[in-house]
Tab-separated table of C-alpha atoms in Angstrom:
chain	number	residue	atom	x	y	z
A	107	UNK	CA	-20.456	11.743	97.243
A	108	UNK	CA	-24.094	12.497	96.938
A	109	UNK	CA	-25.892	12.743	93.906
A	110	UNK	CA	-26.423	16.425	94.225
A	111	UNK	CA	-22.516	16.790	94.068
A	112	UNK	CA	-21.968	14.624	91.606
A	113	UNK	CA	-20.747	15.966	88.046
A	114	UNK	CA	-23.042	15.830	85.213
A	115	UNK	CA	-21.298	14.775	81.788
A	116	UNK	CA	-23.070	14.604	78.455
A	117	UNK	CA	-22.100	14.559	75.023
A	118	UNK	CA	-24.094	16.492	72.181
A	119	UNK	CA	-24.106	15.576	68.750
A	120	UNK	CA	-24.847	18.511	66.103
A	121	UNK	CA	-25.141	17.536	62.250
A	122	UNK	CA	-26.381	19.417	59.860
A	123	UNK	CA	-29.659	18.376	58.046
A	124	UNK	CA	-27.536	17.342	55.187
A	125	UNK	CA	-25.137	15.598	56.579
A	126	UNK	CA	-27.477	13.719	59.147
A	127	UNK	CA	-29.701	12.438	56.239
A	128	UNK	CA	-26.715	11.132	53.531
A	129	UNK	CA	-24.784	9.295	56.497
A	130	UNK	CA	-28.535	7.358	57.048
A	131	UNK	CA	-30.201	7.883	53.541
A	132	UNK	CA	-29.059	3.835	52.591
A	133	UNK	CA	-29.493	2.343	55.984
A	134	UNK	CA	-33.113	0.645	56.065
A	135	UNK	CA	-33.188	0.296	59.771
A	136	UNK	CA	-32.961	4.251	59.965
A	137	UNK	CA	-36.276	4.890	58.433
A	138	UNK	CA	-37.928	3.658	61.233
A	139	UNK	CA	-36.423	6.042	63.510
A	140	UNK	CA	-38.742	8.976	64.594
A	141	UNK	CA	-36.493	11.419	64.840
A	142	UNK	CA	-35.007	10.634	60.976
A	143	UNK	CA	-38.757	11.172	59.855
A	144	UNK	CA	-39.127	13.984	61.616
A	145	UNK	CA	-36.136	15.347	59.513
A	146	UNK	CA	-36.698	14.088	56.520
A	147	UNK	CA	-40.039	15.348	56.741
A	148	UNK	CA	-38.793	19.120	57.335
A	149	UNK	CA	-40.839	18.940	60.849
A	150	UNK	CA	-38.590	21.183	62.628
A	151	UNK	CA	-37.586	19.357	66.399
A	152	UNK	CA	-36.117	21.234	69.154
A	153	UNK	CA	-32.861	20.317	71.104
A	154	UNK	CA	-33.641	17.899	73.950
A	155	UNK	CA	-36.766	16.311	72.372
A	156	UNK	CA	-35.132	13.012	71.768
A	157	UNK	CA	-33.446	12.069	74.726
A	158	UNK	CA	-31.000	8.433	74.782
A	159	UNK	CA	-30.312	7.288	77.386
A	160	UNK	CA	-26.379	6.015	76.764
A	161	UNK	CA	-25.349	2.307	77.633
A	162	UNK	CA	-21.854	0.954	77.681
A	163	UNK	CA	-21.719	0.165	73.881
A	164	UNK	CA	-22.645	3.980	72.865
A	165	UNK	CA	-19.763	5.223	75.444
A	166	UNK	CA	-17.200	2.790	73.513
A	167	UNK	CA	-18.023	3.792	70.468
A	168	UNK	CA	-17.785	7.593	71.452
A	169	UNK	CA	-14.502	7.548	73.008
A	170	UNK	CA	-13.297	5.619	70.037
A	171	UNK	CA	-14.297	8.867	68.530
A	172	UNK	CA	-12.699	10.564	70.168
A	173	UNK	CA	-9.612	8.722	70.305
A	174	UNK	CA	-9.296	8.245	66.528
A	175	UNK	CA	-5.615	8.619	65.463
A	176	UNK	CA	-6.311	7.602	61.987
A	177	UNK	CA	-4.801	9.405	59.356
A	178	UNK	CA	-5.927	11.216	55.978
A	179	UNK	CA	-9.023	10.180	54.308
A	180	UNK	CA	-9.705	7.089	56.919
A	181	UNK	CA	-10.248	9.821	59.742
A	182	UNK	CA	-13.219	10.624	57.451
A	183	UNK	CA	-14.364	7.199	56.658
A	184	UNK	CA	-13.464	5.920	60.345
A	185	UNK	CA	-15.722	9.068	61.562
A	186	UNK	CA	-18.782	8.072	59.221
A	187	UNK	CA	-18.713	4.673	59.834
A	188	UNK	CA	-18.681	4.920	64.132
A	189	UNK	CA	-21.283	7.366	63.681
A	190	UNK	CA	-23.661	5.224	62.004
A	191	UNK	CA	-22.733	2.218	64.499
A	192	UNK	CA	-24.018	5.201	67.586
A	193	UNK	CA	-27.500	5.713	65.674
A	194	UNK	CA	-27.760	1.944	64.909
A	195	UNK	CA	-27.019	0.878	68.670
A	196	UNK	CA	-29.441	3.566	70.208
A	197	UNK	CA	-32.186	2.301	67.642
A	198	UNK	CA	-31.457	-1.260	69.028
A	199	UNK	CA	-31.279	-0.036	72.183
A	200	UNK	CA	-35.064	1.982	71.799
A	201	UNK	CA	-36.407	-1.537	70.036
A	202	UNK	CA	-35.501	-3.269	73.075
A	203	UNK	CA	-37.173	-0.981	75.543
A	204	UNK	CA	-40.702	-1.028	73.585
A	205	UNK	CA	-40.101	-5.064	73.479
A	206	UNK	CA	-39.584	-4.791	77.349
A	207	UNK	CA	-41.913	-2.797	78.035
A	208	UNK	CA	-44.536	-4.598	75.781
A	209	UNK	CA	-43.938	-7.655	77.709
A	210	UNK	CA	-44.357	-6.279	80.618
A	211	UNK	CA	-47.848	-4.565	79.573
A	212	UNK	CA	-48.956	-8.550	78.876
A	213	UNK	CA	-48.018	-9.887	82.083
């Protein structure tokens, strides 16, 4: 199959301003993040301008997600607590890129 038939799959993840900034107001390695200043700081920023790319670890936790067949309050709770392990593994992810890349630049 070439790449041009190939199916395209993608997962978008829309929180409100209010939501997105209790889940990560208590986590320290959050305020690092560009995208959680740019929010915090009212900046407005338009779909698509913070593009991750997704590794194996951010596709487990999403279809664990998705799978969830918790019940009651834990669905809550369960919910919160993958969704901060998605934003801490693509900030690890980003951290390791500029470290890459950084050593690269030296060589």
């Amino acid at each position: 199959m070439s790449s041009h038939d190939e199916k395209l799959h993608y997962t978008r993840i829309l929180l409100s301003k209010k939501f997105y900034l209790g889940l990560l107001k208590n986590e320290h390695w959050a305020k690092s993040h560009p995208f959680y200043n740019e929010v915090i700081q009212n900046r407005p920023v338009e779909l698509g301008t913070y593009k991750i790319h997704v590794n194996y670890e951010m596709i487990s936790i999403l279809e664990e997600i998705v799978t969830n067949s918790h019940e009651g309050a834990l669905v809550h709770y369960y919910l919160l607590s993958k969704l901060k392990a998605l934003f801490l593994t693509t900030q690890i992810c980003e951290s390791e890129k500029k470290v890459g890349l950084h050593n690269i630049m030296k060589k």
